[in-house]
PDB file of C-alpha atoms in Angstrom:
ATOM      1  CA  MET I 644     -14.632  -0.614  20.867  1.00 66.00           C
ATOM      2  CA  PRO I 645     -16.794   1.190  18.262  1.00 73.00           C
ATOM      3  CA  VAL I 646     -17.544  -0.642  15.049  1.00 79.00           C
ATOM      4  CA  GLU I 647     -17.424   1.210  11.752  1.00 79.00           C
ATOM      5  CA  LYS I 648     -19.856   0.267   9.023  1.00 85.00           C
ATOM      6  CA  ILE I 649     -18.008  -0.207   5.752  1.00 83.00           C
ATOM      7  CA  SER I 650     -19.727  -1.441   2.625  1.00 89.00           C
ATOM      8  CA  ALA I 651     -18.702  -4.756   1.100  1.00 90.00           C
ATOM      9  CA  SER I 652     -17.561  -3.080  -2.110  1.00 91.00           C
ATOM     10  CA  ARG I 653     -15.352  -0.666  -0.149  1.00 88.00           C
ATOM     11  CA  LEU I 654     -13.806  -3.571   1.749  1.00 88.00           C
ATOM     12  CA  LYS I 655     -13.054  -5.365  -1.528  1.00 91.00           C
ATOM     13  CA  ILE I 656     -11.308  -2.260  -2.883  1.00 89.00           C
ATOM     14  CA  LEU I 657      -9.237  -1.893   0.286  1.00 88.00           C
ATOM     15  CA  ALA I 658      -8.341  -5.599   0.233  1.00 90.00           C
ATOM     16  CA  TYR I 659      -7.232  -5.299  -3.389  1.00 91.00           C
ATOM     17  CA  ASP I 660      -5.087  -2.253  -2.573  1.00 88.00           C
ATOM     18  CA  LEU I 661      -3.484  -4.025   0.384  1.00 89.00           C
ATOM     19  CA  ARG I 662      -2.789  -7.105  -1.745  1.00 91.00           C
ATOM     20  CA  GLN I 663      -1.053  -4.968  -4.374  1.00 89.00           C
ATOM     21  CA  MET I 664       1.032  -3.218  -1.723  1.00 86.00           C
ATOM     22  CA  ARG I 665       2.024  -6.569  -0.190  1.00 89.00           C
ATOM     23  CA  GLN I 666       3.023  -7.970  -3.592  1.00 88.00           C
ATOM     24  CA  ALA I 667       5.105  -4.886  -4.346  1.00 84.00           C
ATOM     25  CA  ARG I 668       6.772  -5.145  -0.934  1.00 83.00           C
ATOM     26  CA  ASN I 669       7.545  -8.847  -1.453  1.00 82.00           C
ATOM     27  CA  GLU I 670       8.988  -8.142  -4.887  1.00 80.00           C
ATOM     28  CA  ALA I 671      11.119  -5.354  -3.450  1.00 76.00           C
ATOM     29  CA  ASP I 672      12.416  -7.712  -0.746  1.00 75.00           C
ATOM     30  CA  TYR I 673      13.552 -10.246  -3.344  1.00 74.00           C
ATOM     31  CA  ARG I 674      15.181  -7.591  -5.512  1.00 71.00           C
ATOM     32  CA  LEU I 675      16.770  -5.654  -2.681  1.00 69.00           C
ATOM     33  CA  SER I 676      20.318  -6.468  -3.731  1.00 69.00           C
ATOM     34  CA  GLU I 677      19.605  -5.574  -7.379  1.00 72.00           C
ATOM     35  CA  SER I 678      17.738  -2.314  -7.019  1.00 68.00           C
ATOM     36  CA  LYS I 679      18.874   1.078  -5.927  1.00 73.00           C
ATOM     37  CA  ILE I 680      16.567   3.230  -3.878  1.00 75.00           C
ATOM     38  CA  ASN I 681      16.813   6.881  -4.755  1.00 82.00           C
ATOM     39  CA  ALA I 682      14.896   9.967  -3.659  1.00 86.00           C
ATOM     40  CA  ASN I 683      12.228   9.532  -6.353  1.00 87.00           C
ATOM     41  CA  VAL I 684      11.514   5.924  -5.372  1.00 83.00           C
ATOM     42  CA  ALA I 685      11.303   6.886  -1.694  1.00 85.00           C
ATOM     43  CA  LYS I 686       8.948   9.804  -2.421  1.00 89.00           C
ATOM     44  CA  GLU I 687       6.701   7.560  -4.523  1.00 88.00           C
ATOM     45  CA  ALA I 688       6.512   5.004  -1.709  1.00 85.00           C
ATOM     46  CA  ILE I 689       5.570   7.691   0.804  1.00 89.00           C
ATOM     47  CA  LEU I 690       2.915   9.173  -1.494  1.00 91.00           C
ATOM     48  CA  THR I 691       1.431   5.727  -2.131  1.00 87.00           C
ATOM     49  CA  ALA I 692       1.179   5.003   1.594  1.00 87.00           C
ATOM     50  CA  GLN I 693      -0.337   8.428   2.310  1.00 91.00           C
ATOM     51  CA  HIS I 694      -2.888   7.939  -0.471  1.00 88.00           C
ATOM     52  CA  PHE I 695      -3.893   4.545   0.915  1.00 84.00           C
ATOM     53  CA  PHE I 696      -4.271   5.764   4.493  1.00 86.00           C
ATOM     54  CA  LYS I 697      -6.266   8.772   3.303  1.00 86.00           C
ATOM     55  CA  ARG I 698      -8.667   6.395   1.526  1.00 81.00           C
ATOM     56  CA  ILE I 699      -9.307   4.289   4.613  1.00 78.00           C
ATOM     57  CA  SER I 700      -9.853   7.180   7.003  1.00 72.00           C
TER      58      SER I 700
END
């Protein structure tokens, strides 16, 4: 399996981004019964995920 070289600062940024996404996901899980998901919320979630995956590729 090939190993990619990623700088320590880049790894810290990615870890921070993942932590924020996990916290947002956990918060959404707790508020699932209170919140309503509409098209704008869904689009924002998709754009956020695409942005993250673009940054790590």
